[in-house]
Short mmCIF file of C-alpha atoms and ligand atoms in Angstrom, two decimals:
data_model
loop_
_atom_site.label_atom_id
_atom_site.label_comp_id
_atom_site.label_asym_id
_atom_site.label_seq_id
_atom_site.Cartn_x
_atom_site.Cartn_y
_atom_site.Cartn_z
CA MET A 12 -6.61 6.69 29.36
CA THR A 13 -3.94 6.51 26.70
CA SER A 14 -3.60 6.88 22.93
CA VAL A 15 -3.41 4.13 20.32
CA TYR A 16 0.09 5.35 19.56
CA ALA A 17 1.20 5.01 23.18
CA GLN A 18 -0.33 1.54 23.26
CA ARG A 19 1.65 0.56 20.17
CA ARG A 20 4.84 1.95 21.71
CA ALA A 21 4.23 -0.15 24.80
CA ARG A 22 3.78 -3.26 22.66
CA LEU A 23 6.95 -2.49 20.72
CA ALA A 24 8.92 -1.81 23.93
CA ALA A 25 8.06 -5.32 25.11
CA LEU A 26 9.62 -6.72 21.91
CA LEU A 27 12.92 -4.83 22.20
CA GLY A 28 14.42 -7.22 24.74
CA PRO A 29 16.53 -6.28 27.77
CA GLY A 30 18.71 -3.27 27.00
CA GLY A 31 16.96 -2.65 23.67
CA VAL A 32 16.49 0.85 22.27
CA ALA A 33 14.57 1.75 19.11
CA ILE A 34 15.35 4.82 16.99
CA VAL A 35 12.70 5.91 14.47
CA PRO A 36 13.10 8.94 12.20
CA THR A 37 10.26 10.39 10.20
CA ALA A 38 10.61 10.99 6.44
CA PRO A 39 12.76 13.78 5.00
CA GLU A 40 11.27 16.69 3.08
CA ARG A 41 11.96 16.37 -0.64
CA PRO A 42 12.64 19.38 -2.85
CA ARG A 43 10.67 19.47 -6.10
CA ASN A 44 12.36 22.46 -7.65
CA ARG A 45 13.83 25.70 -6.37
CA ASP A 46 11.73 26.86 -3.42
CA SER A 47 9.02 24.24 -3.58
CA ASP A 48 8.97 20.82 -1.96
CA HIS A 49 7.00 17.73 -2.84
CA PRO A 50 3.89 17.53 -0.65
CA TYR A 51 5.18 16.24 2.67
CA ARG A 52 4.32 12.66 3.68
CA HIS A 53 5.48 11.41 7.07
CA ASP A 54 7.23 8.06 7.50
CA SER A 55 4.72 5.27 8.07
CA TYR A 56 6.65 3.57 10.92
CA PHE A 57 7.13 6.87 12.73
CA TYR A 58 3.48 7.78 12.31
CA TYR A 59 2.38 4.35 13.52
CA LEU A 60 4.17 4.99 16.81
CA THR A 61 3.44 8.70 17.29
CA GLY A 62 0.51 9.92 15.15
CA PHE A 63 2.78 12.94 14.50
CA THR A 64 2.91 14.33 10.96
CA GLU A 65 5.50 17.13 11.16
CA PRO A 66 8.85 16.70 9.38
CA ASN A 67 12.22 16.77 11.21
CA ALA A 68 11.17 14.53 14.03
CA TRP A 69 12.66 11.48 15.76
CA LEU A 70 11.43 9.00 18.31
CA LEU A 71 13.55 6.99 20.70
CA LEU A 72 11.92 4.24 22.71
CA ASP A 73 13.61 2.03 25.28
CA ALA A 74 12.66 -1.38 26.57
CA SER A 75 11.17 0.09 29.73
CA GLY A 76 8.68 1.92 27.51
CA ARG A 77 10.19 5.37 28.04
CA SER A 78 9.79 7.50 24.91
CA THR A 79 11.73 10.58 23.84
CA LEU A 80 10.75 12.78 20.92
CA TRP A 81 12.78 15.36 19.03
CA CYS A 82 10.75 17.79 16.95
CA GLN A 83 10.92 21.21 15.36
CA PRO A 84 11.15 23.98 17.93
CA LYS A 85 8.55 26.72 18.06
CA ASP A 86 9.74 29.51 15.75
CA LEU A 87 7.43 32.40 14.94
CA GLU A 88 9.36 33.38 11.82
CA ARG A 89 9.20 29.83 10.36
CA GLU A 90 5.61 29.37 11.47
CA ILE A 91 4.61 32.52 9.56
CA TRP A 92 5.98 30.93 6.40
CA ASP A 93 5.40 27.21 6.88
CA GLY A 94 2.64 26.91 9.45
CA TYR A 95 2.04 25.78 13.00
CA ARG A 96 4.56 23.65 14.86
CA LEU A 97 3.67 21.62 17.91
CA GLY A 98 7.04 22.23 19.58
CA PRO A 99 8.74 20.19 22.31
CA GLU A 100 7.06 22.02 25.19
CA ALA A 101 3.56 20.88 24.14
CA ALA A 102 4.56 17.49 22.75
CA PRO A 103 4.42 15.36 25.94
CA ALA A 104 0.82 16.30 26.67
CA VAL A 105 -0.34 15.95 23.07
CA LEU A 106 1.65 12.87 22.00
CA TRP A 107 1.91 11.13 25.38
CA VAL A 108 5.72 10.93 25.11
CA ASP A 109 7.80 11.07 28.28
CA ALA A 110 10.22 13.75 27.10
CA ALA A 111 10.57 16.03 24.08
CA HIS A 112 13.39 18.23 22.82
CA SER A 113 14.22 20.42 19.89
CA VAL A 114 15.56 18.47 16.93
CA ALA A 115 18.58 20.82 17.09
CA GLU A 116 19.56 18.86 20.22
CA LEU A 117 19.38 15.42 18.60
CA ASP A 118 23.13 14.82 18.30
CA ALA A 119 23.80 16.24 21.74
CA ARG A 120 21.19 14.18 23.55
CA LEU A 121 20.67 10.94 21.66
CA PRO A 122 24.07 9.28 22.38
CA ARG A 123 23.49 9.64 26.13
CA LEU A 124 20.35 7.55 25.75
CA LEU A 125 22.33 4.78 24.05
CA GLU A 126 24.83 4.53 26.89
CA ASN A 127 24.70 1.29 28.86
CA GLN A 128 22.14 -0.22 26.51
CA GLN A 129 22.76 -3.51 24.70
CA GLN A 130 21.01 -3.37 21.35
CA VAL A 131 20.00 -0.57 18.99
CA TRP A 132 17.02 -1.23 16.76
CA TYR A 133 16.48 1.02 13.75
CA PRO A 134 14.83 0.58 10.34
CA PHE A 135 17.44 -0.92 7.99
CA ALA A 136 17.74 0.27 4.39
CA THR A 137 14.80 2.66 4.50
CA HIS A 138 16.36 6.02 5.48
CA GLU A 139 19.36 7.12 3.51
CA GLY A 140 22.28 8.01 5.75
CA LEU A 141 20.70 6.66 8.93
CA ALA A 142 23.28 3.90 9.47
CA ALA A 143 26.09 6.47 9.14
CA GLN A 144 24.33 8.77 11.58
CA LEU A 145 24.04 5.93 14.05
CA GLU A 146 27.76 5.24 13.70
CA GLY A 147 28.40 8.84 14.71
CA TRP A 148 26.23 8.45 17.81
CA LEU A 149 27.89 5.18 18.74
CA ARG A 150 31.30 6.83 18.37
CA ALA A 151 30.13 9.47 20.82
CA VAL A 152 29.14 6.73 23.27
CA ARG A 153 32.49 5.00 22.85
CA ALA A 154 34.30 8.25 23.54
CA ARG A 155 32.83 8.06 27.02
CA THR A 156 33.75 4.47 27.79
CA ARG A 157 36.67 5.58 29.97
CA GLN A 158 34.10 7.31 32.13
CA GLY A 159 32.46 3.92 32.49
CA ALA A 160 29.84 4.05 29.74
CA LEU A 161 29.05 0.80 27.94
CA CYS A 162 28.35 0.88 24.24
CA PRO A 163 25.56 -1.22 22.66
CA GLN A 164 27.10 -4.17 20.83
CA GLN A 165 24.16 -5.34 18.77
CA GLN A 166 21.99 -3.83 16.10
CA GLY A 167 18.65 -5.12 14.87
CA ASP A 168 16.32 -4.27 12.02
CA LEU A 169 13.37 -2.47 13.58
CA CYS A 170 11.34 -3.20 10.42
CA ALA A 171 11.29 -6.86 11.39
CA LEU A 172 9.40 -6.00 14.59
CA LEU A 173 7.19 -3.23 13.23
CA ASP A 174 6.29 -5.02 9.99
CA GLU A 175 4.86 -7.88 12.00
CA MET A 176 2.84 -5.48 14.17
CA ARG A 177 1.60 -3.49 11.19
CA LEU A 178 0.47 -6.62 9.37
CA TYR A 179 -2.41 -7.03 11.84
CA LYS A 180 -4.65 -3.99 11.61
CA ASP A 181 -6.05 -2.87 14.95
CA ALA A 182 -9.57 -1.47 15.37
CA HIS A 183 -8.40 2.12 14.89
CA GLU A 184 -6.68 1.22 11.63
CA GLN A 185 -9.58 -0.86 10.36
CA ALA A 186 -11.98 2.01 10.91
CA LEU A 187 -9.75 4.39 8.94
CA MET A 188 -9.25 1.89 6.14
CA ARG A 189 -13.01 1.29 5.85
CA ARG A 190 -13.51 5.04 5.55
CA ALA A 191 -10.72 5.38 2.93
CA ALA A 192 -12.34 2.51 1.02
CA HIS A 193 -15.77 4.13 1.22
CA ILE A 194 -14.55 7.49 -0.06
CA SER A 195 -12.60 5.80 -2.86
CA ALA A 196 -15.61 3.73 -3.91
CA GLY A 197 -17.62 6.95 -4.17
CA ALA A 198 -14.93 8.44 -6.38
CA HIS A 199 -15.16 5.48 -8.78
CA ILE A 200 -18.93 5.91 -8.98
CA ARG A 201 -18.48 9.57 -9.75
CA ALA A 202 -15.98 8.84 -12.53
CA MET A 203 -18.21 6.17 -14.08
CA GLN A 204 -21.22 8.45 -14.14
CA THR A 205 -19.23 11.37 -15.50
CA SER A 206 -17.96 9.17 -18.31
CA SER A 207 -21.38 8.09 -19.57
CA ARG A 208 -22.93 11.53 -19.01
CA MET A 209 -20.25 13.40 -20.94
CA LEU A 210 -20.41 10.93 -23.81
CA ARG A 211 -24.22 11.14 -23.88
CA ALA A 212 -23.85 14.93 -24.08
CA GLY A 213 -21.46 14.56 -27.03
CA GLN A 214 -18.56 16.14 -25.11
CA ASP A 215 -14.87 15.58 -25.74
CA LEU A 216 -14.00 13.23 -22.88
CA ARG A 217 -10.39 12.75 -21.85
CA GLU A 218 -8.75 10.58 -19.21
CA TYR A 219 -7.94 13.66 -17.15
CA HIS A 220 -11.62 14.57 -16.88
CA LEU A 221 -12.19 11.32 -15.03
CA GLU A 222 -9.08 11.80 -12.90
CA ALA A 223 -10.40 15.23 -11.91
CA GLU A 224 -13.61 13.63 -10.66
CA LEU A 225 -11.62 11.18 -8.53
CA LEU A 226 -9.53 13.94 -6.96
CA HIS A 227 -12.59 16.07 -6.32
CA GLU A 228 -14.30 13.25 -4.46
CA PHE A 229 -11.20 12.36 -2.41
CA ARG A 230 -10.63 15.90 -1.21
CA ARG A 231 -14.25 16.76 -0.67
CA HIS A 232 -14.38 14.02 1.96
CA GLY A 233 -11.19 15.10 3.66
CA ALA A 234 -8.78 12.54 2.23
CA GLN A 235 -5.36 14.18 2.03
CA ALA A 236 -4.15 12.72 -1.28
CA PRO A 237 -4.39 9.83 -3.71
CA ALA A 238 -2.76 6.78 -2.11
CA TYR A 239 -0.75 6.25 -5.33
CA GLY A 240 -0.64 7.69 -8.83
CA SER A 241 -4.14 7.32 -10.27
CA ILE A 242 -4.40 5.07 -13.31
CA VAL A 243 -7.13 6.18 -15.72
CA ALA A 244 -6.57 4.18 -18.89
CA ALA A 245 -8.88 4.41 -21.89
CA GLY A 246 -9.02 1.63 -24.46
CA ALA A 247 -5.74 -0.18 -25.10
CA ASN A 248 -3.95 1.99 -22.50
CA ALA A 249 -5.44 -0.44 -19.97
CA CYS A 250 -2.87 -3.00 -21.13
CA VAL A 251 -0.05 -0.80 -19.76
CA LEU A 252 0.05 -1.87 -16.13
CA HIS A 253 1.56 1.33 -14.72
CA TYR A 254 -0.18 3.75 -17.07
CA ARG A 255 -1.02 7.10 -15.46
CA ALA A 256 -4.04 9.28 -16.16
CA ASP A 257 -3.12 11.28 -19.22
CA ALA A 258 -4.89 13.12 -22.03
CA ALA A 259 -6.04 10.27 -24.27
CA PRO A 260 -9.60 10.56 -25.58
CA VAL A 261 -12.20 8.28 -24.00
CA ARG A 262 -14.57 7.06 -26.70
CA ALA A 263 -17.90 5.28 -26.73
CA GLY A 264 -17.14 1.60 -27.24
CA ASP A 265 -13.89 1.79 -25.20
CA LEU A 266 -13.35 0.15 -21.89
CA VAL A 267 -11.89 2.40 -19.20
CA LEU A 268 -9.70 0.95 -16.45
CA ILE A 269 -9.42 3.10 -13.33
CA ASP A 270 -7.06 2.05 -10.53
CA ALA A 271 -7.30 4.81 -7.96
CA ALA A 272 -7.98 5.35 -4.28
CA CYS A 273 -7.33 7.86 -1.56
CA GLU A 274 -5.11 8.05 1.46
CA LEU A 275 -7.02 9.13 4.57
CA ASN A 276 -5.10 10.04 7.72
CA GLY A 277 -2.18 7.94 6.55
CA TYR A 278 -4.17 4.87 5.42
CA ALA A 279 -4.65 3.70 1.85
CA ALA A 280 -7.39 2.05 -0.13
CA ASP A 281 -6.67 0.45 -3.52
CA ILE A 282 -9.55 -0.04 -5.98
CA THR A 283 -9.71 -0.93 -9.65
CA ARG A 284 -12.84 -0.91 -11.75
CA THR A 285 -13.14 -1.47 -15.48
CA PHE A 286 -16.23 -0.17 -17.23
CA PRO A 287 -17.49 0.70 -20.71
CA ALA A 288 -17.00 4.42 -21.34
CA ASP A 289 -20.59 4.83 -22.55
CA GLY A 290 -22.11 2.45 -20.01
CA ARG A 291 -22.77 -0.56 -22.29
CA PHE A 292 -20.45 -3.58 -22.44
CA THR A 293 -19.93 -5.08 -25.90
CA GLY A 294 -19.95 -8.87 -26.31
CA PRO A 295 -16.17 -9.46 -26.12
CA GLN A 296 -15.81 -6.92 -23.28
CA ARG A 297 -18.55 -8.71 -21.40
CA ALA A 298 -16.94 -12.13 -21.92
CA LEU A 299 -13.54 -10.97 -20.71
CA TYR A 300 -15.03 -9.07 -17.78
CA GLU A 301 -17.16 -12.01 -16.64
CA LEU A 302 -14.08 -14.22 -16.66
CA VAL A 303 -12.05 -11.82 -14.52
CA LEU A 304 -14.99 -11.39 -12.16
CA ALA A 305 -15.42 -15.15 -11.80
CA SER A 306 -11.72 -15.45 -11.01
CA GLN A 307 -12.05 -12.73 -8.39
CA GLU A 308 -15.01 -14.51 -6.80
CA ALA A 309 -12.93 -17.68 -6.58
CA ALA A 310 -10.10 -15.71 -4.99
CA LEU A 311 -12.42 -14.10 -2.46
CA ALA A 312 -13.84 -17.49 -1.52
CA ALA A 313 -10.26 -18.66 -0.88
CA THR A 314 -9.51 -15.72 1.44
CA ARG A 315 -10.12 -16.89 4.99
CA PRO A 316 -8.16 -17.54 8.17
CA GLY A 317 -5.97 -20.59 7.91
CA ALA A 318 -5.65 -20.29 4.14
CA ARG A 319 -2.33 -19.22 2.63
CA PHE A 320 -1.56 -15.84 1.09
CA ASN A 321 -1.00 -17.65 -2.20
CA ASP A 322 -4.36 -19.43 -2.16
CA PRO A 323 -6.40 -16.55 -3.67
CA HIS A 324 -3.78 -16.30 -6.43
CA GLU A 325 -3.98 -20.03 -7.15
CA ALA A 326 -7.79 -19.85 -7.17
CA THR A 327 -7.64 -16.95 -9.64
CA LEU A 328 -5.24 -18.80 -11.91
CA ALA A 329 -7.40 -21.93 -12.01
CA VAL A 330 -10.41 -19.96 -13.24
CA LEU A 331 -8.41 -17.85 -15.69
CA ALA A 332 -6.64 -20.87 -17.17
CA GLN A 333 -9.90 -22.59 -18.07
CA GLY A 334 -11.46 -19.31 -19.25
CA LEU A 335 -8.55 -18.45 -21.54
CA LEU A 336 -9.09 -21.79 -23.25
CA ASP A 337 -12.88 -21.35 -23.41
CA LEU A 338 -12.53 -17.89 -25.00
CA ARG A 339 -9.86 -19.23 -27.37
CA LEU A 340 -7.36 -16.69 -26.17
CA LEU A 341 -5.22 -19.79 -25.71
CA ASP A 342 -5.39 -22.62 -28.21
CA GLY A 343 -6.04 -25.91 -26.44
CA ASN A 344 -4.48 -27.78 -29.36
CA GLN A 345 -1.22 -26.04 -28.64
CA VAL A 346 -1.18 -25.64 -24.86
CA GLY A 347 -3.32 -28.58 -23.77
CA THR A 348 -5.64 -28.58 -20.76
CA ALA A 349 -6.18 -25.96 -18.06
CA GLN A 350 -3.77 -27.96 -15.90
CA ASP A 351 -1.16 -27.67 -18.65
CA VAL A 352 -1.81 -23.92 -18.88
CA LEU A 353 -1.08 -23.66 -15.16
CA GLU A 354 2.01 -25.85 -15.24
CA LYS A 355 3.50 -24.10 -18.26
CA ARG A 356 2.32 -20.72 -16.98
CA ALA A 357 0.85 -20.14 -20.44
CA TYR A 358 -1.45 -17.49 -18.93
CA LEU A 359 1.49 -15.12 -18.41
CA PRO A 360 1.05 -13.11 -21.66
CA PHE A 361 -2.44 -12.19 -20.39
CA TYR A 362 -1.98 -12.17 -16.61
CA MET A 363 1.50 -11.17 -15.54
CA HIS A 364 1.00 -9.79 -12.03
CA ARG A 365 0.00 -11.36 -8.77
CA THR A 366 -3.49 -11.30 -7.30
CA SER A 367 -2.77 -9.72 -3.91
CA HIS A 368 -0.53 -7.58 -1.77
CA TRP A 369 -0.79 -6.41 1.81
CA LEU A 370 -2.58 -3.10 2.24
CA GLY A 371 -2.32 -0.56 5.04
CA MET A 372 -0.55 2.74 5.53
CA ASP A 373 1.46 1.98 2.41
CA VAL A 374 -0.53 0.79 -0.57
CA HIS A 375 1.89 -2.10 -0.96
CA ASP A 376 2.14 -2.51 2.77
CA CYS A 377 4.86 -4.16 4.80
CA GLY A 378 4.66 -7.66 6.22
CA SER A 379 6.36 -10.96 5.41
CA TYR A 380 4.76 -13.00 2.65
CA ALA A 381 6.48 -16.11 4.01
CA GLU A 382 5.02 -17.88 7.04
CA PRO A 383 7.36 -17.02 9.95
CA SER A 384 6.68 -20.29 11.75
CA GLU A 385 7.78 -22.30 8.70
CA LEU A 386 10.89 -20.49 7.50
CA GLN A 387 12.94 -23.67 7.89
CA GLN A 388 10.87 -25.40 5.23
CA ALA A 389 12.46 -23.57 2.29
CA GLN A 390 12.61 -25.65 -0.88
CA ALA A 391 14.92 -25.13 -3.82
CA HIS A 392 13.14 -24.59 -7.15
CA THR A 393 13.99 -23.39 -10.60
CA ASP A 394 12.05 -20.42 -11.91
CA PRO A 395 10.16 -21.87 -14.90
CA GLY A 396 10.42 -18.53 -16.71
CA THR A 397 14.04 -17.50 -16.18
CA GLY A 398 15.64 -20.80 -15.16
CA GLU A 399 17.12 -19.08 -12.10
CA PRO A 400 17.35 -20.99 -8.83
CA LEU A 401 14.71 -19.95 -6.30
CA LEU A 402 14.16 -20.67 -2.63
CA GLN A 403 10.46 -21.12 -2.04
CA ARG A 404 9.15 -20.78 1.47
CA PRO A 405 5.65 -21.69 2.62
CA SER A 406 3.35 -18.74 1.97
CA ARG A 407 1.92 -16.75 4.87
CA ILE A 408 -1.02 -18.21 6.74
CA LEU A 409 -3.85 -15.68 6.68
CA GLN A 410 -5.16 -14.52 10.05
CA PRO A 411 -7.89 -12.15 11.20
CA GLY A 412 -6.86 -8.51 10.99
CA MET A 413 -4.66 -8.87 7.92
CA ALA A 414 -5.62 -6.60 5.01
CA LEU A 415 -4.96 -7.43 1.38
CA THR A 416 -6.15 -6.68 -2.12
CA ILE A 417 -7.77 -9.17 -4.49
CA GLU A 418 -7.02 -7.91 -7.98
CA PRO A 419 -7.11 -10.32 -10.90
CA GLY A 420 -6.91 -9.00 -14.44
CA LEU A 421 -6.50 -9.90 -18.08
CA TYR A 422 -4.65 -7.77 -20.62
CA VAL A 423 -4.90 -8.70 -24.28
CA ARG A 424 -2.27 -7.25 -26.58
CA PRO A 425 -2.64 -7.90 -30.28
CA ALA A 426 -0.66 -11.02 -31.17
CA PRO A 427 -0.84 -13.78 -33.75
CA GLY A 428 -3.44 -16.37 -32.81
CA VAL A 429 -5.27 -14.05 -30.41
CA PRO A 430 -8.87 -13.47 -31.58
CA PRO A 431 -9.04 -9.89 -32.91
CA GLU A 432 -12.23 -9.02 -31.05
CA PHE A 433 -10.22 -9.07 -27.80
CA HIS A 434 -7.28 -7.00 -29.04
CA GLY A 435 -6.52 -4.02 -26.84
CA LEU A 436 -8.90 -5.01 -24.06
CA GLY A 437 -7.61 -4.77 -20.52
CA VAL A 438 -9.71 -5.67 -17.48
CA ARG A 439 -8.76 -5.57 -13.81
CA ILE A 440 -11.11 -5.76 -10.83
CA GLU A 441 -9.55 -4.89 -7.51
CA ASP A 442 -11.17 -4.94 -4.08
CA ASP A 443 -9.77 -4.65 -0.56
CA VAL A 444 -10.47 -7.13 2.20
CA PHE A 445 -9.83 -7.77 5.87
CA VAL A 446 -9.39 -11.36 6.89
CA THR A 447 -12.07 -12.01 9.54
CA ALA A 448 -12.75 -14.84 11.99
CA ASP A 449 -14.56 -16.89 9.36
CA GLY A 450 -13.73 -15.48 5.93
CA CYS A 451 -13.15 -11.96 4.71
CA GLU A 452 -14.84 -8.58 4.78
CA ILE A 453 -14.82 -6.71 1.46
CA THR A 454 -14.54 -3.00 2.19
CA THR A 455 -14.74 -1.59 -1.33
CA ARG A 456 -18.07 -2.75 -2.68
CA GLY A 457 -19.57 0.71 -2.31
CA VAL A 458 -18.80 0.77 -6.03
CA PRO A 459 -20.54 -2.02 -7.93
CA VAL A 460 -18.70 -4.77 -9.67
CA ARG A 461 -21.40 -6.80 -11.46
CA ILE A 462 -22.07 -5.93 -15.09
CA ASP A 463 -25.78 -5.25 -14.57
CA ASP A 464 -25.09 -2.99 -11.62
CA ILE A 465 -22.40 -1.02 -13.47
CA GLU A 466 -24.66 -0.56 -16.50
CA ALA A 467 -27.55 0.51 -14.28
CA LEU A 468 -25.34 3.00 -12.44
CA MET A 469 -24.07 4.48 -15.70
CA ARG A 470 -27.58 5.04 -17.05
CA THR A 471 -28.16 7.64 -14.30
N1 LIG B 11 -2.54 0.44 -7.38
C1 LIG B 11 -1.43 -0.40 -7.22
C2 LIG B 11 -1.82 -1.79 -7.15
O1 LIG B 11 -2.92 -2.13 -7.49
O2 LIG B 11 -1.10 -2.61 -6.69
MN1 MN B 12 -3.27 -3.22 -5.62
MN1 MN B 13 -4.57 -0.80 -7.50
#
């Protein structure tokens, strides 16, 4: 028997190459003010390899698979204030590591484990000060070269290895992500129903009331935190892409855009729903919503193994381009056909973000968006917007186990020539999928997405 974390360490060890050693710190604690810290969140790479959530911890793994952990020592005084610590004595049995020491012994012990190795792998540009710390350890190794020690001569970016592993979600990760998605879907339902109920009761409804419902539902099911700052945007606030839940009134007749989901045991969901505050879509809201939904359906149909990461985005754009002309948000006399809209990127004032990102421990998860087997096929382009030169590489080929979002939207700011009935409407629909053997599995449909289903839900 072994743990998923030990299995991942064994897979990583096999990638380190002869004489390879990986060093992985967890995240630092961050002060908020005076004596209080921001809620602690471990480093995702470190957690992926250990399942350990305490701060002040380090992992070293060598190519033979031997793992060494440094962690906070047992300390009754600190544990009275800050809580239980696993401690190095218990760590090998609990975390399946081969050796564990107090983090106070990091500088004394770590350089000895670098001696006579060839290459040090560590995450580049993710932990401030880490490269300087490594220099210190390598200096300590060099100081012993007269005693015969050899110093590693190569360094490699550990992210390159771990990002590729993390891109394919294993069964343990998929189960957690399904659960995070399920809890988050329930939270959206709760917010939708609260919205229509409070308005029916004539109450003063604010964005924060709906945010409170989301948080309540996340925590009540054991999720530790929101996976990212919850967006609860009433009315025209929906056109601000990074709006945060605030105190704006939510009125009958408004659309509400909620982009919120929980993090459960280190894994994120990412859901957006847009609904009428009082449970009834108006004509223009319905038209815009149906267009975004149709574009999402096209994107979902394009999400399958063998397709490219960019394919769902292209499928979205094709539907939106025609729809923007049909709804007269774009004037065909000025911009031409849907093909012209795509070529000139005339949709950009209404749809300025991309349709997908990887999803996993981090809401915008790691993983190359370029296909690794085709990196040589880079082509020089000019960015049609900025005129800057661009190198375009073939987009990633989707494979089973990859997780991504599908999140088209339309955001209509008042502007000359834009029909007034659409002014201030913002719609995004975001679901999470796993690429499967023959298509994709949508994990977030516990909350409805069709207009009839949303209206039915909000009547109850
Ligand atoms: N919630 C962040 C995003 O949708 O990408
Ligand atoms: Mn997203
Ligand atoms: Mn989102």
